Amino acid sequence: MITKQEFARRRHNLMQTMEQGSIAIVASSQELVRSRDTHFMFRQDSDFHYLCGFPEPNAVLALIPGREHGEFVLFCNDKDPQQETWHGRRIGPDAACEKYGADDAFPIDDIDEILPGMMEGRHRIYYEMGKNTGLDNQIMSWVNKIRSQVKKGAQPPGEFIDLRHALHDMRLIKSAAELKLMKQSTDIAVDAHKRAMQVCKPGMTELEIEAELGESAIFGS
């Protein structure tokens, strides 16, 4: 289990590498439709997970060094009883602060109204351009909106810096908690493959063997 304190250290260490007057923006993975209303199994974006551990799709985090009201801001799906009936429980902004250490959390639907104001006055944006086309376009539209208000005193960001250089260097060095989780994951995978080999026999389908593999991974051999 990676603790909130370890996630906070990671964010702090990343912000220490950022130049003064900057903001970092990182997006979660999005759900991918397999066919009609069936989705692929969701896997969180590794960089997003590394910085906060928030497990849901459709979320964006911003790291804003020196922000008076807190440096870690999270945008995520709002609570919605009707949607949650069909698609599962959502954490929501309030619990995101309590459980994941966000200083502020807002509904993702409000990001167009809130995040551009946090970008204004920041000189540099640390971001992984080309990874999320939709967010790429949003960020550029926010920057252009700020640029259009320069005559009114607005200060738009003037530079984009690839966040991956510093972040991926950090991820190379594993903590004790990460090493423990990696070993546990490896042990589970080894046991599951041993079970799959034990039950495998002529005539079995790939789906049947996959079921044994998955059952062992979940419940143990």
Short mmCIF file of C-alpha atoms in Angstrom, two decimals:
data_model
loop_
_atom_site.label_atom_id
_atom_site.label_comp_id
_atom_site.label_asym_id
_atom_site.label_seq_id
_atom_site.Cartn_x
_atom_site.Cartn_y
_atom_site.Cartn_z
CA MET A 1 0.00 0.00 0.00
CA ILE A 2 1.41 3.38 -1.01
CA THR A 3 0.54 5.90 1.71
CA LYS A 4 -0.77 9.43 1.27
CA GLN A 5 2.51 10.63 2.73
CA GLU A 6 4.51 8.90 0.01
CA PHE A 7 2.32 10.34 -2.74
CA ALA A 8 2.78 13.77 -1.14
CA ARG A 9 6.58 13.31 -1.14
CA ARG A 10 6.48 12.43 -4.84
CA ARG A 11 4.52 15.58 -5.66
CA HIS A 12 6.85 17.68 -3.52
CA ASN A 13 9.94 16.20 -5.19
CA LEU A 14 8.50 16.86 -8.64
CA MET A 15 7.65 20.46 -7.78
CA GLN A 16 11.21 20.93 -6.55
CA THR A 17 12.38 20.24 -10.14
CA MET A 18 9.95 22.77 -11.65
CA GLU A 19 11.06 26.29 -12.42
CA GLN A 20 9.61 29.16 -10.44
CA GLY A 21 6.24 30.46 -11.61
CA SER A 22 5.05 27.26 -13.24
CA ILE A 23 2.17 24.80 -13.21
CA ALA A 24 2.07 21.05 -13.97
CA ILE A 25 -1.01 19.41 -15.45
CA VAL A 26 -1.46 15.62 -15.57
CA ALA A 27 -4.51 13.72 -16.84
CA SER A 28 -5.86 10.34 -15.85
CA SER A 29 -6.56 7.59 -18.35
CA GLN A 30 -9.95 7.56 -20.05
CA GLU A 31 -12.31 4.61 -20.37
CA LEU A 32 -12.10 2.91 -23.78
CA VAL A 33 -15.17 1.40 -25.41
CA ARG A 34 -14.70 -2.16 -26.61
CA SER A 35 -18.05 -2.53 -28.35
CA ARG A 36 -21.28 -0.59 -27.91
CA ASP A 37 -21.66 -0.21 -24.12
CA THR A 38 -18.85 -2.62 -23.18
CA HIS A 39 -15.56 -1.14 -22.00
CA PHE A 40 -12.06 -2.50 -21.81
CA MET A 41 -10.84 -3.09 -18.26
CA PHE A 42 -9.75 0.29 -16.93
CA ARG A 43 -6.09 0.88 -16.16
CA GLN A 44 -5.01 4.17 -14.63
CA ASP A 45 -2.33 6.26 -16.34
CA SER A 46 0.99 5.43 -14.69
CA ASP A 47 2.19 9.03 -14.30
CA PHE A 48 -1.15 10.19 -12.87
CA HIS A 49 -1.25 7.25 -10.46
CA TYR A 50 2.35 7.85 -9.37
CA LEU A 51 1.52 11.38 -8.25
CA CYS A 52 -1.77 10.84 -6.42
CA GLY A 53 -3.11 7.26 -6.54
CA PHE A 54 -6.57 8.45 -7.55
CA PRO A 55 -8.18 5.42 -9.26
CA GLU A 56 -10.91 6.88 -11.46
CA PRO A 57 -10.97 7.99 -15.11
CA ASN A 58 -11.92 11.46 -16.31
CA ALA A 59 -9.71 13.29 -13.82
CA VAL A 60 -6.99 15.96 -14.04
CA LEU A 61 -4.49 17.05 -11.41
CA ALA A 62 -2.65 20.34 -11.26
CA LEU A 63 0.48 21.03 -9.22
CA ILE A 64 0.91 24.73 -8.54
CA PRO A 65 4.02 25.50 -6.44
CA GLY A 66 3.50 28.38 -4.06
CA ARG A 67 -0.29 28.55 -4.44
CA GLU A 68 -1.69 30.18 -1.31
CA HIS A 69 -4.63 27.80 -0.92
CA GLY A 70 -2.68 24.60 -1.57
CA GLU A 71 -0.44 23.26 -4.30
CA PHE A 72 -2.32 20.06 -5.24
CA VAL A 73 -5.61 20.58 -7.07
CA LEU A 74 -7.72 17.72 -8.42
CA PHE A 75 -10.62 17.71 -10.87
CA CYS A 76 -12.75 14.56 -10.92
CA ASN A 77 -16.25 13.23 -11.56
CA ASP A 78 -18.82 14.69 -9.21
CA LYS A 79 -21.06 12.47 -7.12
CA ASP A 80 -24.13 11.42 -9.13
CA PRO A 81 -26.49 8.81 -7.61
CA GLN A 82 -28.12 7.98 -10.95
CA GLN A 83 -24.84 7.41 -12.79
CA GLU A 84 -23.40 5.52 -9.83
CA THR A 85 -26.35 3.12 -9.89
CA TRP A 86 -25.25 1.92 -13.32
CA HIS A 87 -21.51 2.53 -13.39
CA GLY A 88 -20.33 2.13 -9.81
CA ARG A 89 -19.57 4.43 -6.92
CA ARG A 90 -17.63 7.64 -7.46
CA ILE A 91 -15.24 9.14 -4.96
CA GLY A 92 -16.27 12.75 -5.59
CA PRO A 93 -14.38 15.98 -4.86
CA ASP A 94 -14.97 16.06 -1.09
CA ALA A 95 -13.63 12.54 -0.49
CA ALA A 96 -10.77 13.23 -2.92
CA CYS A 97 -9.43 15.80 -0.47
CA GLU A 98 -9.93 13.54 2.54
CA LYS A 99 -8.65 10.26 1.06
CA TYR A 100 -6.09 11.39 -1.52
CA GLY A 101 -4.66 14.53 0.03
CA ALA A 102 -5.85 17.11 -2.51
CA ASP A 103 -5.74 20.66 -1.18
CA ASP A 104 -8.70 21.53 -3.38
CA ALA A 105 -10.91 19.31 -5.53
CA PHE A 106 -13.57 20.36 -8.04
CA PRO A 107 -16.01 18.62 -10.40
CA ILE A 108 -14.38 17.90 -13.75
CA ASP A 109 -17.28 19.70 -15.48
CA ASP A 110 -16.04 22.96 -13.89
CA ILE A 111 -12.48 22.69 -15.21
CA ASP A 112 -13.02 25.24 -18.03
CA GLU A 113 -14.06 27.87 -15.48
CA ILE A 114 -11.43 27.15 -12.82
CA LEU A 115 -8.14 25.85 -14.24
CA PRO A 116 -7.48 28.71 -16.71
CA GLY A 117 -7.54 31.13 -13.78
CA MET A 118 -4.90 29.02 -12.05
CA MET A 119 -2.78 29.05 -15.21
CA GLU A 120 -2.96 32.81 -15.59
CA GLY A 121 0.19 34.44 -14.24
CA ARG A 122 2.21 31.23 -14.51
CA HIS A 123 5.13 31.47 -16.92
CA ARG A 124 5.53 27.78 -17.77
CA ILE A 125 3.27 24.76 -18.17
CA TYR A 126 4.72 21.32 -17.47
CA TYR A 127 2.64 18.90 -19.50
CA GLU A 128 2.83 15.69 -21.57
CA MET A 129 1.76 17.05 -24.96
CA GLY A 130 0.41 14.51 -27.45
CA LYS A 131 -0.77 11.99 -24.85
CA ASN A 132 -4.36 13.22 -24.57
CA THR A 133 -5.58 15.03 -27.68
CA GLY A 134 -8.74 16.32 -26.03
CA LEU A 135 -6.86 17.89 -23.13
CA ASP A 136 -4.16 19.19 -25.52
CA ASN A 137 -6.86 21.17 -27.32
CA GLN A 138 -8.43 22.36 -24.07
CA ILE A 139 -5.14 23.66 -22.70
CA MET A 140 -4.33 25.51 -25.92
CA SER A 141 -7.80 27.07 -25.91
CA TRP A 142 -7.26 28.23 -22.30
CA VAL A 143 -3.87 29.70 -23.16
CA ASN A 144 -5.32 31.49 -26.19
CA LYS A 145 -8.15 32.86 -24.06
CA ILE A 146 -5.64 34.28 -21.57
CA ARG A 147 -3.60 35.71 -24.47
CA SER A 148 -6.68 37.50 -25.75
CA GLN A 149 -6.90 39.36 -22.43
CA VAL A 150 -3.31 40.61 -22.33
CA LYS A 151 -4.45 44.22 -22.91
CA LYS A 152 -6.53 43.89 -19.74
CA GLY A 153 -3.45 42.87 -17.77
CA ALA A 154 -3.63 39.08 -18.09
CA GLN A 155 -0.32 37.19 -18.08
CA PRO A 156 -0.45 34.04 -20.23
CA PRO A 157 2.01 31.16 -19.91
CA GLY A 158 4.81 31.57 -22.43
CA GLU A 159 6.44 28.15 -22.47
CA PHE A 160 5.55 24.46 -22.48
CA ILE A 161 7.99 22.01 -20.90
CA ASP A 162 7.71 18.23 -21.26
CA LEU A 163 6.88 16.89 -17.81
CA ARG A 164 8.09 13.39 -18.67
CA HIS A 165 11.81 14.19 -18.39
CA ALA A 166 11.77 14.88 -14.65
CA LEU A 167 8.85 12.63 -13.75
CA HIS A 168 10.15 9.51 -15.47
CA ASP A 169 13.58 9.96 -13.91
CA MET A 170 11.87 10.01 -10.51
CA ARG A 171 9.90 6.86 -11.28
CA LEU A 172 13.09 4.91 -11.98
CA ILE A 173 14.00 4.92 -8.29
CA LYS A 174 11.63 2.61 -6.38
CA SER A 175 10.72 3.09 -2.74
CA ALA A 176 10.57 0.24 -0.23
CA ALA A 177 6.77 0.19 -0.52
CA GLU A 178 6.96 -0.04 -4.33
CA LEU A 179 9.47 -2.90 -4.18
CA LYS A 180 7.21 -4.76 -1.77
CA LEU A 181 4.21 -4.34 -4.09
CA MET A 182 6.26 -5.44 -7.11
CA LYS A 183 7.35 -8.61 -5.30
CA GLN A 184 3.78 -9.34 -4.22
CA SER A 185 2.55 -8.86 -7.79
CA THR A 186 5.26 -11.17 -9.13
CA ASP A 187 4.41 -13.87 -6.56
CA ILE A 188 0.73 -13.75 -7.53
CA ALA A 189 1.58 -14.00 -11.25
CA VAL A 190 3.91 -16.97 -10.68
CA ASP A 191 1.29 -18.86 -8.64
CA ALA A 192 -1.37 -18.14 -11.26
CA HIS A 193 0.78 -19.43 -14.11
CA LYS A 194 1.66 -22.57 -12.15
CA ARG A 195 -2.03 -23.28 -11.62
CA ALA A 196 -2.79 -22.67 -15.30
CA MET A 197 -0.08 -25.17 -16.27
CA GLN A 198 -1.42 -27.74 -13.80
CA VAL A 199 -4.99 -27.66 -15.12
CA CYS A 200 -4.08 -27.32 -18.80
CA LYS A 201 -4.97 -30.39 -20.88
CA PRO A 202 -5.72 -31.20 -24.51
CA GLY A 203 -9.02 -29.81 -25.73
CA MET A 204 -9.21 -26.88 -23.31
CA THR A 205 -9.94 -23.51 -24.84
CA GLU A 206 -7.90 -20.39 -24.25
CA LEU A 207 -10.87 -18.89 -22.42
CA GLU A 208 -10.98 -21.79 -19.92
CA ILE A 209 -7.27 -21.49 -19.17
CA GLU A 210 -7.62 -17.73 -18.81
CA ALA A 211 -10.43 -18.31 -16.29
CA GLU A 212 -8.17 -20.54 -14.19
CA LEU A 213 -5.39 -17.96 -14.43
CA GLY A 214 -7.70 -15.17 -13.30
CA GLU A 215 -9.23 -17.21 -10.46
CA SER A 216 -5.80 -18.03 -9.10
CA ALA A 217 -4.70 -14.41 -9.32
CA ILE A 218 -7.77 -13.26 -7.39
CA PHE A 219 -8.28 -16.02 -4.82
CA GLY A 220 -4.85 -17.64 -4.71
CA SER A 221 -3.89 -21.12 -5.68
#
